[in-house]
Coordinates of C-alpha atoms in Angstrom, one line a residue:
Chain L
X1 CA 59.2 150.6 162.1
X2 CA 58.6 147.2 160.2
X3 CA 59.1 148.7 156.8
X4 CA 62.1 150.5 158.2
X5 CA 63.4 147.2 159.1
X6 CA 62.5 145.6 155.8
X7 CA 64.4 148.5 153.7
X8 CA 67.3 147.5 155.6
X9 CA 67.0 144.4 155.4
X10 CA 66.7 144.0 151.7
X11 CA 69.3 146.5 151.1
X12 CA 71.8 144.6 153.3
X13 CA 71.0 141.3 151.5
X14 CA 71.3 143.4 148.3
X15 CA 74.4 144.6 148.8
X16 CA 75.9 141.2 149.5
X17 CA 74.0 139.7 146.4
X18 CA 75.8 142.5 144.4
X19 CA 79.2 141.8 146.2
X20 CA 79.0 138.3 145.1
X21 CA 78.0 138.7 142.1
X22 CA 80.9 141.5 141.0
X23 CA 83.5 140.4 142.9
X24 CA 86.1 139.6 139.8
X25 CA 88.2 136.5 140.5
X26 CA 91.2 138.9 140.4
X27 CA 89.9 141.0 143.5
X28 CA 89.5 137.9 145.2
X29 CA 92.8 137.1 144.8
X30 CA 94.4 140.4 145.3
X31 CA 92.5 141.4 148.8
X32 CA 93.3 137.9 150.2
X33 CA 97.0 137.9 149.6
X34 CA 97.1 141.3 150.7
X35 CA 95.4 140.0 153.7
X36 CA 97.9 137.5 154.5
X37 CA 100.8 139.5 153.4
X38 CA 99.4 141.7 156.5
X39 CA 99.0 139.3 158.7
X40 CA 101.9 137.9 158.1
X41 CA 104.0 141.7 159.0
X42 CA 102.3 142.1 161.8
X43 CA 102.8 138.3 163.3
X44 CA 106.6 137.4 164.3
X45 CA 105.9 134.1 164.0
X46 CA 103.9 133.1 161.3
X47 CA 107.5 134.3 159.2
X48 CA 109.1 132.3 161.7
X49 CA 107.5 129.6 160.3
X50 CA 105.5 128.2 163.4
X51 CA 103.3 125.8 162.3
X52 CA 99.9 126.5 165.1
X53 CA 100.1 130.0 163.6
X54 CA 100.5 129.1 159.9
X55 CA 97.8 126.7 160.9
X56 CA 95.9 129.1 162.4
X57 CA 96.7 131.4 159.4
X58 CA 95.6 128.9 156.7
X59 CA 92.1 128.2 158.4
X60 CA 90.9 131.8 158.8
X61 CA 92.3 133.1 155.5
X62 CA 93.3 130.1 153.2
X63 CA 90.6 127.6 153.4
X64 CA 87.1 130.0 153.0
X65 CA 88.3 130.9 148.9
X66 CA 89.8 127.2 148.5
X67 CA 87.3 124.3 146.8
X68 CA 89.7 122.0 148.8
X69 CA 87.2 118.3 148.0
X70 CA 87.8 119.2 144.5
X71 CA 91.4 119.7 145.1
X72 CA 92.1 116.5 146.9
X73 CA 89.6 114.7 144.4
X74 CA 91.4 115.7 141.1
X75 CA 95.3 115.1 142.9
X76 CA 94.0 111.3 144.2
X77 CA 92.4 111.1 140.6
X78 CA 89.8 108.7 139.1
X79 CA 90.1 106.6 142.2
X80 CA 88.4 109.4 144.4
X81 CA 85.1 108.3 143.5
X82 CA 86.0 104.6 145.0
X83 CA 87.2 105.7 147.7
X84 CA 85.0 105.6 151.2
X85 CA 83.7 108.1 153.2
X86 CA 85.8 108.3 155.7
X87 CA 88.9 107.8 153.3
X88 CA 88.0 110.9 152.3
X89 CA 88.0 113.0 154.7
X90 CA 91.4 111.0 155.6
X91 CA 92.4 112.1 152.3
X92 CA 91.7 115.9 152.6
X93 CA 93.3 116.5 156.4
X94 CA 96.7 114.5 155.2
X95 CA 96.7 116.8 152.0
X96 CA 96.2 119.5 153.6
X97 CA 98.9 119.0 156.3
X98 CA 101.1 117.8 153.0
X99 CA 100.3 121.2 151.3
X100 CA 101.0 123.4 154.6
X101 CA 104.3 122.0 154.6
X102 CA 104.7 122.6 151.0
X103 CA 104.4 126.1 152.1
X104 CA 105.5 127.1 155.1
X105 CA 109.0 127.3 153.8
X106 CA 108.6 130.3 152.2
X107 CA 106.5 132.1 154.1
X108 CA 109.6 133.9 155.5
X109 CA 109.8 135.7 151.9
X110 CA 106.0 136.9 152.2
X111 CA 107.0 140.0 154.6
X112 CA 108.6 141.7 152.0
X113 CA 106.8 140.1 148.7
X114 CA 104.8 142.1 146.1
X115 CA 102.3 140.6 144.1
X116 CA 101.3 141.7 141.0
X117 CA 97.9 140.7 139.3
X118 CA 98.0 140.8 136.0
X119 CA 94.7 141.8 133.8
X120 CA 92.8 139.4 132.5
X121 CA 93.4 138.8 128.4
X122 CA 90.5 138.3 125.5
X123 CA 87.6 136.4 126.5
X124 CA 86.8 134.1 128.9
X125 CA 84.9 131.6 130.8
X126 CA 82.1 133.0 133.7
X127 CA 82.6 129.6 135.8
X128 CA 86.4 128.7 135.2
X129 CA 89.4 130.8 134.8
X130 CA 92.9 131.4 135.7
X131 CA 94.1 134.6 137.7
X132 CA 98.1 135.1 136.3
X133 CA 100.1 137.1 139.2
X134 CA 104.0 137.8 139.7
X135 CA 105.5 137.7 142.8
X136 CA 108.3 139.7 143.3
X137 CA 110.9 140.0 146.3
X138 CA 113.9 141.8 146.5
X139 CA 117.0 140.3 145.0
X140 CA 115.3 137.3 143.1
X141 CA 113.4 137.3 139.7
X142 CA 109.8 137.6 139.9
X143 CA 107.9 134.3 140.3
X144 CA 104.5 133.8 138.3
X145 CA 101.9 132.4 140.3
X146 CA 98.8 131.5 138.8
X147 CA 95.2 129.8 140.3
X148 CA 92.4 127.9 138.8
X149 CA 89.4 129.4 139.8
X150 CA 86.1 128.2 139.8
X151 CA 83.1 130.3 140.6
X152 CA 80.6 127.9 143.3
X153 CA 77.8 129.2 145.5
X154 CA 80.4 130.8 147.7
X155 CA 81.8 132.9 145.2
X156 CA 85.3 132.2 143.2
X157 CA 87.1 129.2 145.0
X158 CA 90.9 128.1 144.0
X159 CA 91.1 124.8 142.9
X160 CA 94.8 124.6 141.7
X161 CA 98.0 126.4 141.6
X162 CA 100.9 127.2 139.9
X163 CA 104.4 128.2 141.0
X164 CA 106.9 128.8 137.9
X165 CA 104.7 126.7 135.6
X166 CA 104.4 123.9 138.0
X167 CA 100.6 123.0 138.5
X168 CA 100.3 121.6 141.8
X169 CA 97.4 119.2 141.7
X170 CA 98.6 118.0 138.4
X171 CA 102.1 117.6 140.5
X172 CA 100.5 115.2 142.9
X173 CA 98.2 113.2 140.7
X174 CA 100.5 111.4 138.8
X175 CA 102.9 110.6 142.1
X176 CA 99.8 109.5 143.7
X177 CA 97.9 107.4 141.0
X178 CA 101.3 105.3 140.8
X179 CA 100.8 105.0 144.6
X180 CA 97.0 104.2 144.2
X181 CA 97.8 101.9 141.9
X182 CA 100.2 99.8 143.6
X183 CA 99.1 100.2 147.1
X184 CA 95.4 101.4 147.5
X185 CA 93.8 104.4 149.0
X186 CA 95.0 103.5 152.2
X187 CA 98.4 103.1 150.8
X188 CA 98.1 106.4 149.7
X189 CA 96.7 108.0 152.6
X190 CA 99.9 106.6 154.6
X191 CA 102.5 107.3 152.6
X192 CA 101.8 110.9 152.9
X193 CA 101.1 110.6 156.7
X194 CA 104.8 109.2 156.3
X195 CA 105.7 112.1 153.9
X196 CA 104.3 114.6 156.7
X197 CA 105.8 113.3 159.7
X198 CA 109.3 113.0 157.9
X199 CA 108.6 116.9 156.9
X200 CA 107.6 118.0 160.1
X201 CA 110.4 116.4 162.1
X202 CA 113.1 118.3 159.5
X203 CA 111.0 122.1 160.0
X204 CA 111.4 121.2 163.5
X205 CA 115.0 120.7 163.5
Chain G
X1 CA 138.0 123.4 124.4
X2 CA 138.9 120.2 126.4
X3 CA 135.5 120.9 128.3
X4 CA 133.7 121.0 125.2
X5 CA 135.3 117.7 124.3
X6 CA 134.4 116.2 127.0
X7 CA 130.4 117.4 127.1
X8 CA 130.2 116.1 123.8
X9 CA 131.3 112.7 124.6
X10 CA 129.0 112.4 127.6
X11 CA 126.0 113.2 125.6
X12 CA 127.1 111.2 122.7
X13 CA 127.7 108.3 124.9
X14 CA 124.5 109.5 127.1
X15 CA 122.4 109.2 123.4
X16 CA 123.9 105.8 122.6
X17 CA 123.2 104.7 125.9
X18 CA 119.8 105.8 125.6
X19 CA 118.9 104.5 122.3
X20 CA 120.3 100.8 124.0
X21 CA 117.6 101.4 126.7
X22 CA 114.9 101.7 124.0
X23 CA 115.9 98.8 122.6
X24 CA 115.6 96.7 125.9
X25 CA 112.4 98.6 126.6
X26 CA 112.1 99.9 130.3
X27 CA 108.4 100.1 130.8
X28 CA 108.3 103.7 131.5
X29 CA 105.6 106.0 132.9
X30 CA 105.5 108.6 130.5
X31 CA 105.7 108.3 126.8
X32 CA 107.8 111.3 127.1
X33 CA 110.6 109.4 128.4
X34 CA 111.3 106.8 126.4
X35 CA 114.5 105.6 128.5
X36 CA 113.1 106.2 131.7
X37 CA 115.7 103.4 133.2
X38 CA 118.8 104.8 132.4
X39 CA 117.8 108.4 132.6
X40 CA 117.4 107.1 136.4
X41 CA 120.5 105.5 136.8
X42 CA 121.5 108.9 135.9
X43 CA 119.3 111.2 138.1
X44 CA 120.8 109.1 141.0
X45 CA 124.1 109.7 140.1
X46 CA 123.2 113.4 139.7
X47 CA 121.6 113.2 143.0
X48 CA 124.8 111.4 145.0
X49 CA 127.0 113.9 143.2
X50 CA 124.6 116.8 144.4
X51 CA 124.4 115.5 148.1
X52 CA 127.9 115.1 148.2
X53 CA 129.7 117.9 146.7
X54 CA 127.7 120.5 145.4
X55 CA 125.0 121.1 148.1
X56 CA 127.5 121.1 150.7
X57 CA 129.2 123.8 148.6
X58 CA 126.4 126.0 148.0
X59 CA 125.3 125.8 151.9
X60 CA 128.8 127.0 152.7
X61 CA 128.6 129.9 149.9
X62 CA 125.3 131.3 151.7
X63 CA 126.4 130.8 155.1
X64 CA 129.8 132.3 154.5
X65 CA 129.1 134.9 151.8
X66 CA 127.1 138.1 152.2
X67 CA 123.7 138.2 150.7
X68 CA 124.6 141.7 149.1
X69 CA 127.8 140.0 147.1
X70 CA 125.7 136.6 146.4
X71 CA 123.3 139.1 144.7
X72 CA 126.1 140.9 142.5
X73 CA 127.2 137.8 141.2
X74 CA 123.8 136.0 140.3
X75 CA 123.6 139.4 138.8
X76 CA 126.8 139.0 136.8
X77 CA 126.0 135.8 135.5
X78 CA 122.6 136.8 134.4
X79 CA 124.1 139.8 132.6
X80 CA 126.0 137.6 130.2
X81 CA 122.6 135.9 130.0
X82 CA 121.1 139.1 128.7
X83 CA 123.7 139.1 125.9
X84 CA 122.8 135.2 124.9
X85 CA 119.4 136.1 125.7
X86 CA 119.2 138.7 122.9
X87 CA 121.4 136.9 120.4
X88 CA 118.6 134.0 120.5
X89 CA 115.7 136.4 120.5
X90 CA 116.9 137.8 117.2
X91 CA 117.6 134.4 115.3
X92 CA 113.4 133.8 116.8
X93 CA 113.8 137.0 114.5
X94 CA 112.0 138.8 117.9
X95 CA 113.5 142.0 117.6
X96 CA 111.9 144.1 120.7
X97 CA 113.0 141.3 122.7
X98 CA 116.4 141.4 121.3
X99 CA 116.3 145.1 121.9
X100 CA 115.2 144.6 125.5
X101 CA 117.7 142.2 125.9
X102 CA 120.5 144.4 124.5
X103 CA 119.5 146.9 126.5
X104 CA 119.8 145.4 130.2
X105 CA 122.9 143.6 128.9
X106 CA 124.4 147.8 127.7
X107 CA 123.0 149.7 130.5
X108 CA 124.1 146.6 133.0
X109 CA 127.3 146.5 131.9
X110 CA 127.7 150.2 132.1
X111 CA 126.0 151.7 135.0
X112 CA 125.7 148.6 136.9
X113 CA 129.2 148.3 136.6
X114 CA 129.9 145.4 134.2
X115 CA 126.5 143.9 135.2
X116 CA 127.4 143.5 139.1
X117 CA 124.2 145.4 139.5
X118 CA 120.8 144.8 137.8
X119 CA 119.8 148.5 137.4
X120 CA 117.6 147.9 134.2
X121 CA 114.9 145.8 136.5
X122 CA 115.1 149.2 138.2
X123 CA 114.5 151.0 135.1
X124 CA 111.7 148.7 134.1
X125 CA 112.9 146.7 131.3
X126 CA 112.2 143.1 132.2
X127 CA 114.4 140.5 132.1
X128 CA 113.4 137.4 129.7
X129 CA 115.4 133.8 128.8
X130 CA 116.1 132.2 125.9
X131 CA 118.5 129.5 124.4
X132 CA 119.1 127.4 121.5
X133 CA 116.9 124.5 122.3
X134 CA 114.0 127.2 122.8
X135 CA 115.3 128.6 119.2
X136 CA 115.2 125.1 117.5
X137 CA 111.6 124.9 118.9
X138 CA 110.3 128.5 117.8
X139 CA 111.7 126.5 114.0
X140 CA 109.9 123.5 114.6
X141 CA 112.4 121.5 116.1
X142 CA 110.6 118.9 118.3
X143 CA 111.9 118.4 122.3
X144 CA 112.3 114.5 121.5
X145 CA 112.5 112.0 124.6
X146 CA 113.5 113.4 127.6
X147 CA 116.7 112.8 128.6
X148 CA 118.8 113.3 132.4
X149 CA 122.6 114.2 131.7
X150 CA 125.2 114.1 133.8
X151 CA 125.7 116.6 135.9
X152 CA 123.6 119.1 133.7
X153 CA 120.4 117.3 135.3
X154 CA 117.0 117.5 133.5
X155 CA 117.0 118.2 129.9
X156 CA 115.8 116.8 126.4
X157 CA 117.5 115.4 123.2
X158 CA 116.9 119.1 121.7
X159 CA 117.5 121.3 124.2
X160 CA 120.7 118.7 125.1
X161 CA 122.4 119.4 122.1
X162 CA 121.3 123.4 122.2
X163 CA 123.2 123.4 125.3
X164 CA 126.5 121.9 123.6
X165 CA 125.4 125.4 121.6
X166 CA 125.3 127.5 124.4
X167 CA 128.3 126.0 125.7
X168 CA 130.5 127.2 123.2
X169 CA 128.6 130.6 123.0
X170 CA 128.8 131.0 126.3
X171 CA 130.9 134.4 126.7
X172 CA 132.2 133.5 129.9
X173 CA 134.8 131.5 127.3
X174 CA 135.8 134.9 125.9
X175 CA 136.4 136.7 129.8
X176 CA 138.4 133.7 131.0
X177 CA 141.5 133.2 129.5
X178 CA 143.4 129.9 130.8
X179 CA 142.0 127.3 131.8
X180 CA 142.0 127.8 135.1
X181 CA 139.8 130.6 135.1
X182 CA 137.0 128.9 133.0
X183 CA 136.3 126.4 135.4
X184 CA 136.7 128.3 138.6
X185 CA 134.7 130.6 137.1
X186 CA 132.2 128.2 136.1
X187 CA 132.1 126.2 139.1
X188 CA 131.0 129.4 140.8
X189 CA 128.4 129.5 138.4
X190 CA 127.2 126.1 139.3
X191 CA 127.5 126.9 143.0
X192 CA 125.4 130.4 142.2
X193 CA 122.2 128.7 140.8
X194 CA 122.6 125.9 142.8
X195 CA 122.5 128.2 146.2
X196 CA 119.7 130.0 145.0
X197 CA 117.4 126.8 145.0
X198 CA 118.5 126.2 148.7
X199 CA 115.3 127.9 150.1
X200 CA 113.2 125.6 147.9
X201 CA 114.3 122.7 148.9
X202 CA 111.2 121.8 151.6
X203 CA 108.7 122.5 148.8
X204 CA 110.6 119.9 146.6
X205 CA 110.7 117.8 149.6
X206 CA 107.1 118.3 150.1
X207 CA 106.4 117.8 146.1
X208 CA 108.4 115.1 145.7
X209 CA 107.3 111.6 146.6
X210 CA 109.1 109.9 143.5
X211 CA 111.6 112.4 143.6
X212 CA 112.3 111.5 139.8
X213 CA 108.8 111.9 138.7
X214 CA 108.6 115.3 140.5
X215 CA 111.8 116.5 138.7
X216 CA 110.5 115.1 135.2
X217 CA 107.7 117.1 136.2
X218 CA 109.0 120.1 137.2
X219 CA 111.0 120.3 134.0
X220 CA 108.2 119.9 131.8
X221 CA 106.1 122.2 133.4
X222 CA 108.8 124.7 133.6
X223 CA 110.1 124.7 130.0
X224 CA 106.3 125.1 128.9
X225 CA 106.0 128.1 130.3
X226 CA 109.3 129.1 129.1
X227 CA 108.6 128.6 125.5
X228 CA 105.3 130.2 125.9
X229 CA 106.4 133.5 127.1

């Protein structure tokens, strides 16, 4: 009985040492947006753009493969490491909020999107890579979406992306160091507080 | 012709206006853009003229036109981009691009019922962009400073004067015959691509705290990975 056990338990934790260990940054990428794109169909109104559900939506399925410290650290820049604890974590819930509403404009597209991944060329790094995709919807040319992927403890995490060429991080960092450098991190952390609110009360209109 | 004229003088006055904001030197945040003061004074123009006339116009095109038409005449336009598209992929001296290129721009204007509809995406052959300012580049041509023109919006002193080029290539000049037509037609052009950003507009919000900087951007990123392709 207690060997039976440990067989199944070793072969359990082997199976999810070998899942994490082969899961390609690619398949990461492909079952999650697959997952959301499903999601998305079978909720009215997360394509309605209600922002509980794309909240909702975003913590289930968006935030467990996103290294979202690092994200917030490299937009707010070299000034991240001067900045408090509890600026911090100021930092990463009004980015958040700021990137949600980045997105929730075009959610309404995701119904009827395809995403292509495309294979992975030549060589590359085992920690740090980019995953190239093209998202297509009827009626408008594809759109390339890449991530920055890193690979941490809990498998591949996103760390940056890019819509049409535009990297988004890289976007923010050099509106925000000019805001940093002018007004401090707490400058920073109200203007886009600010930025939000002004965002929210247009999506609600 | 008189259009032409008239493009000219703005960037030549746009360059000589520039060159005097060098020479004042504006402090700018990116060595990239040299003339960062004036290109301003121009984005805000470009902005006030967008707000006021052409945003409008392109909110009433999508409210008032079907989706189906919109899409046969961003398809139209982008079918005489095929035929620029291949002309500049064969001076890069590119030839299966060209090919590609000539094909869409044949089986478009043929079975999609002079390019109307885009049945080539259907087929599989990609669609790709190119222009004289990416041409200059594939020779060695540098971007120079950045520059924001009137009404034209984001560009560089390259791919500025590779747009005069495309201007006068542009075969929309060959389907229009009075003068009439050209800018009608080209106005719905500008209202086309301008109606297509609509839906984008909260992300740019959302992008955009120094709605400048997020254009200049933008427009870097974007024409990287358009000469990289």
């Amino acid at each position: 009985m207690f060997i039976k056990l440990l067989i199944t338990m070793l072969l359990g934790s082997f199976a999810q040492f070998s899942a994490a260990e082969t899961a390609k940054p690619e398949d990461v990428i492909s079952s999650i947006t697959l997952e959301i794109i499903n999601e998305i169909k079978s909720k009215p109104d997360l394509a309605s753009g209600n922002l509980g559900s794309i909240n909702q939506l975003v913590d289930k399925k968006v935030m467990p493969i996103l290294d979202f410290e690092k994200m917030t650290s490299l937009a707010v820049g070299k000034e991240w490491r001067s900045a408090t604890e509890s600026q911090k974590s100021s930092l990463m819930k009004v980015f958040r909020q700021l990137l949600l509403l980045t997105y929730s404009g075009s959610i309404k597209f995701a119904e009827q999107a395809k995403v292509q991944i495309l294979p992975p060329r030549g060589k590359r790094n085992k920690k740090n890579v980019i995953v190239k995709t093209r998202v297509s919807v009827p009626g408008r040319q594809a759109v390339p979406i890449n991530y920055r992927m890193k690979m941490t403890e809990g498998g591949w995490k996103i760390y940056d992306l890019n819509v049409l060429g535009l990297w988004l991080v890289e976007n923010y960092r050099v509106q925000f160091s000019q805001i940093v450098s002018s007004k401090g991190i707490n400058g920073l952390i109200k203007e886009i507080d600010e930025k939000n609110r002004k965002l929210m009360s247009k999506s609600n209109s | 012709m008189k259009t032409h004229c008239l493009v000219t003088i703005i960037l030549f006055s746009l360059l000589v206006s520039g060159c005097a904001g060098l020479l004042r030197h504006e402090g700018s945040s990116d060595p990239r853009d040299p003339w960062e003061g004036t290109n301003r004074a121009i984005f805000n123009f470009n902005e006030s003229v967008d707000k006021t006339i052409l945003k409008p116009l392109a909110q009433g095109y999508e409210k008032n036109v079907p989706q189906k038409m919109r899409m046969h005449i961003t398809n139209f336009f982008s079918n005489l981009s095929d035929l620029m598209t291949a002309i500049q992929h064969a001076l890069q001296l590119d030839f299966r691009s060209s090919t590609e290129s000539a094909t869409r721009f044949l089986v478009n204007s043929t079975v999609g019922i002079l390019g109307f509809n885009d049945v080539a995406s259907k087929f599989g052959v990609a669609k790709t962009d190119e222009d004289t300012g990416q041409t200059l580049g594939r020779y060695g041509v540098s971007t120079g400073p950045y520059v924001v023109l009137p009404l034209f919006g984001p560009s560089s002193v390259r791919d500025g004067l590779g747009g005069i080029v495309d201007l006068f290539a542009n075969p929309l000049n060959d389907i229009a015959r009075d003068t009439e037509t050209k800018v009608a037609v080209n106005a719905l052009k500008g209202v086309d691509a301008r109606a297509r950003v609509l839906s984008a507009e909260q992300a740019f919000e959302a992008l955009a705290f120094d709605r400048y900087v997020a254009m200049r951007s933008a427009y870097f990123a974007i024409r990287e990975a358009q000469i990289e392709d």
